[in-house]
PDB file of C-alpha atoms in Angstrom:
ATOM      1  CA  UNK A   1      22.939  55.780  50.557  1.00  0.00           C
ATOM      2  CA  UNK A   2      23.816  58.965  48.660  1.00  0.00           C
ATOM      3  CA  UNK A   3      21.779  57.772  45.710  1.00  0.00           C
ATOM      4  CA  UNK A   4      18.688  57.301  47.851  1.00  0.00           C
ATOM      5  CA  UNK A   5      18.912  53.527  48.061  1.00  0.00           C
ATOM      6  CA  UNK A   6      18.468  51.466  51.202  1.00  0.00           C
ATOM      7  CA  UNK A   7      21.172  49.316  52.761  1.00  0.00           C
ATOM      8  CA  UNK A   8      20.301  46.448  55.093  1.00  0.00           C
ATOM      9  CA  UNK A   9      22.655  45.919  58.011  1.00  0.00           C
ATOM     10  CA  UNK A  10      23.065  43.609  60.948  1.00  0.00           C
ATOM     11  CA  UNK A  11      24.263  45.531  63.965  1.00  0.00           C
ATOM     12  CA  UNK A  12      26.100  44.100  66.988  1.00  0.00           C
ATOM     13  CA  UNK A  13      27.369  46.149  69.899  1.00  0.00           C
ATOM     14  CA  UNK A  14      29.369  45.556  73.026  1.00  0.00           C
ATOM     15  CA  UNK A  15      30.396  47.937  75.841  1.00  0.00           C
ATOM     16  CA  UNK A  16      33.965  49.206  76.168  1.00  0.00           C
ATOM     17  CA  UNK A  17      35.550  49.472  79.653  1.00  0.00           C
ATOM     18  CA  UNK A  18      38.474  51.332  81.133  1.00  0.00           C
ATOM     19  CA  UNK A  19      40.931  49.961  83.718  1.00  0.00           C
ATOM     20  CA  UNK A  20      38.419  50.608  86.493  1.00  0.00           C
ATOM     21  CA  UNK A  21      35.754  48.689  84.570  1.00  0.00           C
ATOM     22  CA  UNK A  22      33.747  51.798  83.845  1.00  0.00           C
ATOM     23  CA  UNK A  23      31.873  51.889  80.554  1.00  0.00           C
ATOM     24  CA  UNK A  24      33.620  54.339  78.314  1.00  0.00           C
ATOM     25  CA  UNK A  25      31.878  53.630  75.073  1.00  0.00           C
ATOM     26  CA  UNK A  26      30.255  51.079  72.827  1.00  0.00           C
ATOM     27  CA  UNK A  27      31.914  49.077  70.087  1.00  0.00           C
ATOM     28  CA  UNK A  28      29.487  48.776  67.179  1.00  0.00           C
ATOM     29  CA  UNK A  29      29.979  46.363  64.283  1.00  0.00           C
ATOM     30  CA  UNK A  30      27.828  46.615  61.145  1.00  0.00           C
ATOM     31  CA  UNK A  31      27.606  44.020  58.391  1.00  0.00           C
ATOM     32  CA  UNK A  32      26.079  44.852  55.025  1.00  0.00           C
ATOM     33  CA  UNK A  33      23.444  42.183  54.249  1.00  0.00           C
ATOM     34  CA  UNK A  34      21.740  44.056  51.410  1.00  0.00           C
ATOM     35  CA  UNK A  35      22.600  41.438  48.780  1.00  0.00           C
ATOM     36  CA  UNK A  36      21.391  38.634  51.047  1.00  0.00           C
ATOM     37  CA  UNK A  37      18.100  40.437  51.658  1.00  0.00           C
ATOM     38  CA  UNK A  38      17.663  41.086  47.943  1.00  0.00           C
ATOM     39  CA  UNK A  39      18.376  37.432  47.166  1.00  0.00           C
ATOM     40  CA  UNK A  40      15.852  36.359  49.814  1.00  0.00           C
ATOM     41  CA  UNK A  41      13.237  38.746  48.396  1.00  0.00           C
ATOM     42  CA  UNK A  42      13.788  37.357  44.910  1.00  0.00           C
ATOM     43  CA  UNK A  43      13.523  33.804  46.267  1.00  0.00           C
ATOM     44  CA  UNK A  44      10.240  34.713  47.974  1.00  0.00           C
ATOM     45  CA  UNK A  45       8.917  36.138  44.694  1.00  0.00           C
ATOM     46  CA  UNK A  46       9.940  32.976  42.836  1.00  0.00           C
ATOM     47  CA  UNK A  47       8.167  30.845  45.429  1.00  0.00           C
ATOM     48  CA  UNK A  48       5.023  32.941  45.075  1.00  0.00           C
ATOM     49  CA  UNK A  49       5.143  32.683  41.287  1.00  0.00           C
ATOM     50  CA  UNK A  50       5.589  28.914  41.586  1.00  0.00           C
ATOM     51  CA  UNK A  51       2.642  28.695  43.987  1.00  0.00           C
ATOM     52  CA  UNK A  52       0.451  30.681  41.585  1.00  0.00           C
ATOM     53  CA  UNK A  53       1.486  28.445  38.680  1.00  0.00           C
ATOM     54  CA  UNK A  54       0.794  25.270  40.672  1.00  0.00           C
ATOM     55  CA  UNK A  55      -2.591  26.575  41.805  1.00  0.00           C
ATOM     56  CA  UNK A  56      -3.549  27.576  38.271  1.00  0.00           C
ATOM     57  CA  UNK A  57      -2.597  24.142  36.929  1.00  0.00           C
ATOM     58  CA  UNK A  58      -4.231  22.270  39.813  1.00  0.00           C
ATOM     59  CA  UNK A  59      -0.773  20.817  40.417  1.00  0.00           C
ATOM     60  CA  UNK A  60       1.192  20.137  43.578  1.00  0.00           C
ATOM     61  CA  UNK A  61       4.598  18.981  44.757  1.00  0.00           C
ATOM     62  CA  UNK A  62       5.439  15.912  46.845  1.00  0.00           C
ATOM     63  CA  UNK A  63       8.456  14.306  48.498  1.00  0.00           C
ATOM     64  CA  UNK A  64       9.069  10.824  49.883  1.00  0.00           C
ATOM     65  CA  UNK A  65      11.811  10.389  52.499  1.00  0.00           C
ATOM     66  CA  UNK A  66      13.084   6.887  51.791  1.00  0.00           C
ATOM     67  CA  UNK A  67      14.724   6.397  55.204  1.00  0.00           C
ATOM     68  CA  UNK A  68      11.668   7.346  57.272  1.00  0.00           C
ATOM     69  CA  UNK A  69       8.970   6.477  54.754  1.00  0.00           C
ATOM     70  CA  UNK A  70       7.369   9.870  55.374  1.00  0.00           C
ATOM     71  CA  UNK A  71       5.515  11.446  52.464  1.00  0.00           C
ATOM     72  CA  UNK A  72       4.796  15.176  52.372  1.00  0.00           C
ATOM     73  CA  UNK A  73       2.941  17.150  49.742  1.00  0.00           C
ATOM     74  CA  UNK A  74       1.898  20.725  49.087  1.00  0.00           C
ATOM     75  CA  UNK A  75      -1.547  22.038  49.886  1.00  0.00           C
ATOM     76  CA  UNK A  76      -2.698  21.658  46.262  1.00  0.00           C
ATOM     77  CA  UNK A  77      -2.774  17.875  46.768  1.00  0.00           C
ATOM     78  CA  UNK A  78      -4.619  17.906  50.099  1.00  0.00           C
ATOM     79  CA  UNK A  79      -8.108  17.438  48.552  1.00  0.00           C
ATOM     80  CA  UNK A  80      -7.031  14.267  46.745  1.00  0.00           C
ATOM     81  CA  UNK A  81      -4.326  12.941  49.100  1.00  0.00           C
ATOM     82  CA  UNK A  82      -2.692  12.003  45.827  1.00  0.00           C
ATOM     83  CA  UNK A  83       0.715  10.832  46.982  1.00  0.00           C
ATOM     84  CA  UNK A  84       0.129   8.213  49.634  1.00  0.00           C
ATOM     85  CA  UNK A  85      -3.131   6.392  48.908  1.00  0.00           C
ATOM     86  CA  UNK A  86      -2.646   4.397  45.728  1.00  0.00           C
ATOM     87  CA  UNK A  87      -5.461   2.211  44.402  1.00  0.00           C
ATOM     88  CA  UNK A  88      -4.672  -1.461  45.171  1.00  0.00           C
ATOM     89  CA  UNK A  89      -4.973  -2.426  41.491  1.00  0.00           C
ATOM     90  CA  UNK A  90      -2.333   0.184  40.559  1.00  0.00           C
ATOM     91  CA  UNK A  91       0.216  -0.593  43.267  1.00  0.00           C
ATOM     92  CA  UNK A  92       2.101  -3.054  41.065  1.00  0.00           C
ATOM     93  CA  UNK A  93       3.024  -0.791  38.184  1.00  0.00           C
ATOM     94  CA  UNK A  94       3.513   2.244  40.454  1.00  0.00           C
ATOM     95  CA  UNK A  95       5.984   0.288  42.556  1.00  0.00           C
ATOM     96  CA  UNK A  96       7.750  -1.006  39.456  1.00  0.00           C
ATOM     97  CA  UNK A  97       8.121   2.513  38.037  1.00  0.00           C
ATOM     98  CA  UNK A  98       9.536   3.841  41.309  1.00  0.00           C
ATOM     99  CA  UNK A  99      11.942   0.900  41.629  1.00  0.00           C
ATOM    100  CA  UNK A 100      13.228   1.373  38.093  1.00  0.00           C
ATOM    101  CA  UNK A 101      13.723   5.108  38.678  1.00  0.00           C
ATOM    102  CA  UNK A 102      15.723   4.443  41.848  1.00  0.00           C
ATOM    103  CA  UNK A 103      17.910   1.868  40.091  1.00  0.00           C
ATOM    104  CA  UNK A 104      18.508   3.764  36.856  1.00  0.00           C
ATOM    105  CA  UNK A 105      18.337   7.368  38.122  1.00  0.00           C
ATOM    106  CA  UNK A 106      15.896   8.099  35.284  1.00  0.00           C
ATOM    107  CA  UNK A 107      12.830  10.253  36.096  1.00  0.00           C
ATOM    108  CA  UNK A 108       9.462   8.497  35.973  1.00  0.00           C
ATOM    109  CA  UNK A 109       6.028   9.580  34.763  1.00  0.00           C
ATOM    110  CA  UNK A 110       3.009   7.509  35.753  1.00  0.00           C
ATOM    111  CA  UNK A 111      -0.750   7.968  35.948  1.00  0.00           C
ATOM    112  CA  UNK A 112      -2.590   6.065  38.635  1.00  0.00           C
ATOM    113  CA  UNK A 113      -5.689   6.113  40.817  1.00  0.00           C
ATOM    114  CA  UNK A 114      -5.943   7.191  44.447  1.00  0.00           C
ATOM    115  CA  UNK A 115      -8.604   5.948  46.850  1.00  0.00           C
ATOM    116  CA  UNK A 116     -10.660   8.551  48.698  1.00  0.00           C
ATOM    117  CA  UNK A 117     -12.197   8.214  52.191  1.00  0.00           C
ATOM    118  CA  UNK A 118     -15.676   7.864  50.683  1.00  0.00           C
ATOM    119  CA  UNK A 119     -14.522   4.955  48.487  1.00  0.00           C
ATOM    120  CA  UNK A 120     -14.344   6.935  45.254  1.00  0.00           C
ATOM    121  CA  UNK A 121     -11.106   7.343  43.367  1.00  0.00           C
ATOM    122  CA  UNK A 122      -9.287  10.051  41.476  1.00  0.00           C
ATOM    123  CA  UNK A 123      -6.655   9.962  38.734  1.00  0.00           C
ATOM    124  CA  UNK A 124      -3.215  11.436  39.417  1.00  0.00           C
ATOM    125  CA  UNK A 125      -0.405  12.075  36.931  1.00  0.00           C
ATOM    126  CA  UNK A 126       2.886  12.040  38.819  1.00  0.00           C
ATOM    127  CA  UNK A 127       6.373  12.937  37.597  1.00  0.00           C
ATOM    128  CA  UNK A 128       9.374  12.467  39.864  1.00  0.00           C
ATOM    129  CA  UNK A 129      13.017  11.582  40.260  1.00  0.00           C
ATOM    130  CA  UNK A 130      15.431  10.380  42.936  1.00  0.00           C
ATOM    131  CA  UNK A 131      17.471  12.794  45.051  1.00  0.00           C
ATOM    132  CA  UNK A 132      20.792  11.204  46.061  1.00  0.00           C
ATOM    133  CA  UNK A 133      23.048  11.780  49.055  1.00  0.00           C
ATOM    134  CA  UNK A 134      26.795  12.458  49.062  1.00  0.00           C
ATOM    135  CA  UNK A 135      27.495   8.745  48.621  1.00  0.00           C
ATOM    136  CA  UNK A 136      25.266   8.570  45.550  1.00  0.00           C
ATOM    137  CA  UNK A 137      22.543   6.608  47.309  1.00  0.00           C
ATOM    138  CA  UNK A 138      18.882   7.584  46.821  1.00  0.00           C
ATOM    139  CA  UNK A 139      17.766   9.598  49.847  1.00  0.00           C
ATOM    140  CA  UNK A 140      14.336  10.679  48.649  1.00  0.00           C
ATOM    141  CA  UNK A 141      11.971  10.900  45.725  1.00  0.00           C
ATOM    142  CA  UNK A 142      10.692  14.322  44.753  1.00  0.00           C
ATOM    143  CA  UNK A 143       8.265  15.399  42.084  1.00  0.00           C
ATOM    144  CA  UNK A 144       5.033  17.032  41.001  1.00  0.00           C
ATOM    145  CA  UNK A 145       1.525  15.655  40.646  1.00  0.00           C
ATOM    146  CA  UNK A 146      -1.601  16.851  38.908  1.00  0.00           C
ATOM    147  CA  UNK A 147      -5.187  15.719  39.353  1.00  0.00           C
ATOM    148  CA  UNK A 148      -6.280  14.428  35.922  1.00  0.00           C
ATOM    149  CA  UNK A 149      -9.688  13.129  37.030  1.00  0.00           C
ATOM    150  CA  UNK A 150     -11.625  15.737  35.043  1.00  0.00           C
ATOM    151  CA  UNK A 151      -9.685  14.927  31.870  1.00  0.00           C
ATOM    152  CA  UNK A 152     -10.247  11.204  32.374  1.00  0.00           C
ATOM    153  CA  UNK A 153     -13.960  11.747  32.914  1.00  0.00           C
ATOM    154  CA  UNK A 154     -14.135  13.944  29.814  1.00  0.00           C
ATOM    155  CA  UNK A 155     -12.411  11.221  27.787  1.00  0.00           C
ATOM    156  CA  UNK A 156     -14.912   8.618  29.006  1.00  0.00           C
ATOM    157  CA  UNK A 157     -17.814  10.956  28.184  1.00  0.00           C
ATOM    158  CA  UNK A 158     -16.353  11.641  24.729  1.00  0.00           C
ATOM    159  CA  UNK A 159     -15.968   7.916  24.017  1.00  0.00           C
ATOM    160  CA  UNK A 160     -19.551   7.244  25.086  1.00  0.00           C
ATOM    161  CA  UNK A 161     -20.807  10.094  22.929  1.00  0.00           C
ATOM    162  CA  UNK A 162     -18.760   8.827  19.988  1.00  0.00           C
ATOM    163  CA  UNK A 163     -20.227   5.335  20.439  1.00  0.00           C
ATOM    164  CA  UNK A 164     -23.758   6.768  20.471  1.00  0.00           C
ATOM    165  CA  UNK A 165     -23.134   8.871  17.363  1.00  0.00           C
ATOM    166  CA  UNK A 166     -21.571   5.936  15.529  1.00  0.00           C
ATOM    167  CA  UNK A 167     -24.483   3.657  16.435  1.00  0.00           C
ATOM    168  CA  UNK A 168     -27.295   6.044  15.471  1.00  0.00           C
ATOM    169  CA  UNK A 169     -29.109   5.368  12.173  1.00  0.00           C
ATOM    170  CA  UNK A 170     -29.116   9.117  11.461  1.00  0.00           C
ATOM    171  CA  UNK A 171     -26.620  10.936   9.249  1.00  0.00           C
ATOM    172  CA  UNK A 172     -23.997  12.704  11.416  1.00  0.00           C
ATOM    173  CA  UNK A 173     -21.105  14.654   9.929  1.00  0.00           C
ATOM    174  CA  UNK A 174     -18.573  17.181  11.222  1.00  0.00           C
ATOM    175  CA  UNK A 175     -16.949  19.627   8.858  1.00  0.00           C
ATOM    176  CA  UNK A 176     -14.907  22.793   8.748  1.00  0.00           C
ATOM    177  CA  UNK A 177     -16.937  25.970   8.422  1.00  0.00           C
ATOM    178  CA  UNK A 178     -14.392  27.790   6.261  1.00  0.00           C
ATOM    179  CA  UNK A 179     -14.346  25.367   3.307  1.00  0.00           C
ATOM    180  CA  UNK A 180     -16.721  22.539   4.254  1.00  0.00           C
ATOM    181  CA  UNK A 181     -13.988  19.896   4.503  1.00  0.00           C
ATOM    182  CA  UNK A 182     -15.294  16.910   6.442  1.00  0.00           C
ATOM    183  CA  UNK A 183     -13.433  15.586   9.473  1.00  0.00           C
ATOM    184  CA  UNK A 184     -15.965  12.955  10.539  1.00  0.00           C
ATOM    185  CA  UNK A 185     -18.844  10.969   9.052  1.00  0.00           C
ATOM    186  CA  UNK A 186     -20.548   8.233  11.023  1.00  0.00           C
ATOM    187  CA  UNK A 187     -21.265   4.747   9.752  1.00  0.00           C
ATOM    188  CA  UNK A 188     -24.879   5.513   8.836  1.00  0.00           C
ATOM    189  CA  UNK A 189     -23.749   8.494   6.785  1.00  0.00           C
ATOM    190  CA  UNK A 190     -21.147   6.459   4.921  1.00  0.00           C
ATOM    191  CA  UNK A 191     -23.684   3.759   4.109  1.00  0.00           C
ATOM    192  CA  UNK A 192     -26.256   6.328   3.040  1.00  0.00           C
ATOM    193  CA  UNK A 193     -23.858   7.989   0.602  1.00  0.00           C
ATOM    194  CA  UNK A 194     -22.067   4.820  -0.489  1.00  0.00           C
ATOM    195  CA  UNK A 195     -18.702   5.895   0.947  1.00  0.00           C
ATOM    196  CA  UNK A 196     -16.481   2.922   1.896  1.00  0.00           C
ATOM    197  CA  UNK A 197     -15.628   2.480   5.575  1.00  0.00           C
ATOM    198  CA  UNK A 198     -11.905   2.804   4.858  1.00  0.00           C
ATOM    199  CA  UNK A 199     -12.218   5.928   2.681  1.00  0.00           C
ATOM    200  CA  UNK A 200     -10.452   9.091   3.874  1.00  0.00           C
ATOM    201  CA  UNK A 201     -13.394  11.304   4.769  1.00  0.00           C
ATOM    202  CA  UNK A 202     -11.216  14.446   4.773  1.00  0.00           C
ATOM    203  CA  UNK A 203     -11.049  14.241   0.983  1.00  0.00           C
ATOM    204  CA  UNK A 204     -14.747  15.194   0.790  1.00  0.00           C
ATOM    205  CA  UNK A 205     -16.401  18.616   1.007  1.00  0.00           C
ATOM    206  CA  UNK A 206     -19.925  19.236   2.233  1.00  0.00           C
ATOM    207  CA  UNK A 207     -20.832  20.850  -1.075  1.00  0.00           C
ATOM    208  CA  UNK A 208     -19.869  17.671  -2.965  1.00  0.00           C
ATOM    209  CA  UNK A 209     -22.374  15.611  -0.995  1.00  0.00           C
ATOM    210  CA  UNK A 210     -25.376  17.883  -1.528  1.00  0.00           C
ATOM    211  CA  UNK A 211     -27.329  19.022  -4.606  1.00  0.00           C
ATOM    212  CA  UNK A 212     -26.749  22.575  -5.819  1.00  0.00           C
ATOM    213  CA  UNK A 213     -30.088  23.829  -4.495  1.00  0.00           C
ATOM    214  CA  UNK A 214     -29.229  22.548  -0.988  1.00  0.00           C
ATOM    215  CA  UNK A 215     -25.849  24.288  -1.067  1.00  0.00           C
ATOM    216  CA  UNK A 216     -27.522  27.518  -2.112  1.00  0.00           C
ATOM    217  CA  UNK A 217     -30.161  27.347   0.605  1.00  0.00           C
ATOM    218  CA  UNK A 218     -27.502  26.427   3.167  1.00  0.00           C
ATOM    219  CA  UNK A 219     -25.476  29.521   2.294  1.00  0.00           C
ATOM    220  CA  UNK A 220     -28.354  32.020   2.320  1.00  0.00           C
ATOM    221  CA  UNK A 221     -30.656  30.567   4.983  1.00  0.00           C
ATOM    222  CA  UNK A 222     -29.664  27.580   7.119  1.00  0.00           C
ATOM    223  CA  UNK A 223     -26.064  28.492   7.943  1.00  0.00           C
ATOM    224  CA  UNK A 224     -26.816  32.136   8.902  1.00  0.00           C
ATOM    225  CA  UNK A 225     -29.718  30.941  11.062  1.00  0.00           C
ATOM    226  CA  UNK A 226     -27.601  28.298  12.758  1.00  0.00           C
ATOM    227  CA  UNK A 227     -24.878  30.842  13.521  1.00  0.00           C
ATOM    228  CA  UNK A 228     -27.433  33.312  14.820  1.00  0.00           C
ATOM    229  CA  UNK A 229     -29.762  30.995  16.764  1.00  0.00           C
ATOM    230  CA  UNK A 230     -27.657  27.901  17.332  1.00  0.00           C
ATOM    231  CA  UNK A 231     -29.823  25.615  15.196  1.00  0.00           C
ATOM    232  CA  UNK A 232     -31.572  25.400  11.831  1.00  0.00           C
ATOM    233  CA  UNK A 233     -34.134  23.010  10.356  1.00  0.00           C
ATOM    234  CA  UNK A 234     -35.748  22.280   7.057  1.00  0.00           C
ATOM    235  CA  UNK A 235     -36.203  19.788   4.225  1.00  0.00           C
ATOM    236  CA  UNK A 236     -32.987  19.101   2.327  1.00  0.00           C
ATOM    237  CA  UNK A 237     -31.277  16.348   0.357  1.00  0.00           C
ATOM    238  CA  UNK A 238     -27.964  14.517   0.163  1.00  0.00           C
ATOM    239  CA  UNK A 239     -26.251  13.319  -2.996  1.00  0.00           C
ATOM    240  CA  UNK A 240     -24.837   9.803  -2.932  1.00  0.00           C
ATOM    241  CA  UNK A 241     -21.666   8.914  -4.816  1.00  0.00           C
ATOM    242  CA  UNK A 242     -23.783   7.258  -7.533  1.00  0.00           C
ATOM    243  CA  UNK A 243     -25.634  10.558  -8.101  1.00  0.00           C
ATOM    244  CA  UNK A 244     -28.900   9.678  -6.306  1.00  0.00           C
ATOM    245  CA  UNK A 245     -30.623  12.437  -4.315  1.00  0.00           C
ATOM    246  CA  UNK A 246     -31.640  11.281  -0.844  1.00  0.00           C
ATOM    247  CA  UNK A 247     -34.332  13.423   0.830  1.00  0.00           C
ATOM    248  CA  UNK A 248     -33.488  14.271   4.466  1.00  0.00           C
ATOM    249  CA  UNK A 249     -34.743  16.522   7.264  1.00  0.00           C
ATOM    250  CA  UNK A 250     -32.384  18.831   9.078  1.00  0.00           C
TER     251      UNK A 250
END
């Protein structure tokens, strides 16, 4: 173009003949397809952005053709085969959720297990909805799925760790560094300090549960060392609600 831009064209040509059927020229027809090419380029960019987002989130797409029973899914789900192999114990509620979605046209969100070839299983969170034909009948189910196995395993590990911490006879507390507000105190710690099991632990500060000399040494020695080296140790004391000092080792 005059402005330096590029126009995309489709070109079709056909010969032109005279009365003696001699070729006298060529009829050329050009169609401007620039907008179509630009739209296709933008669609390709959107698809690439979607692929990057799905890869980053460990998420994939799936579709179930109701008439043929065929299930297809994107490459992100290949390692877990997450759409078609549902754990036998989860088939009931998965089927019920799909049936309800087809009947009510309301999207569903379910988390279920899939069985792997080696006998192990993985957790899949799936969100989908029905796609209907011109007559309003469900033609397919389409949605996204994400492998939540790592999150599930982390939750199990966290629960086990919490059970261990709660069962230990040692004092275990978690508090905020900025002001010492407690967010957790295990059962042994509550019993040691005389704090009722139903008391709101967030109403306590670390400094309230230690003698003044411990708070001072914490500020000038133990806390800086812990931040610098990752740990600190020493002989300290706790102060129970009745005022008693309880010697402890860090």
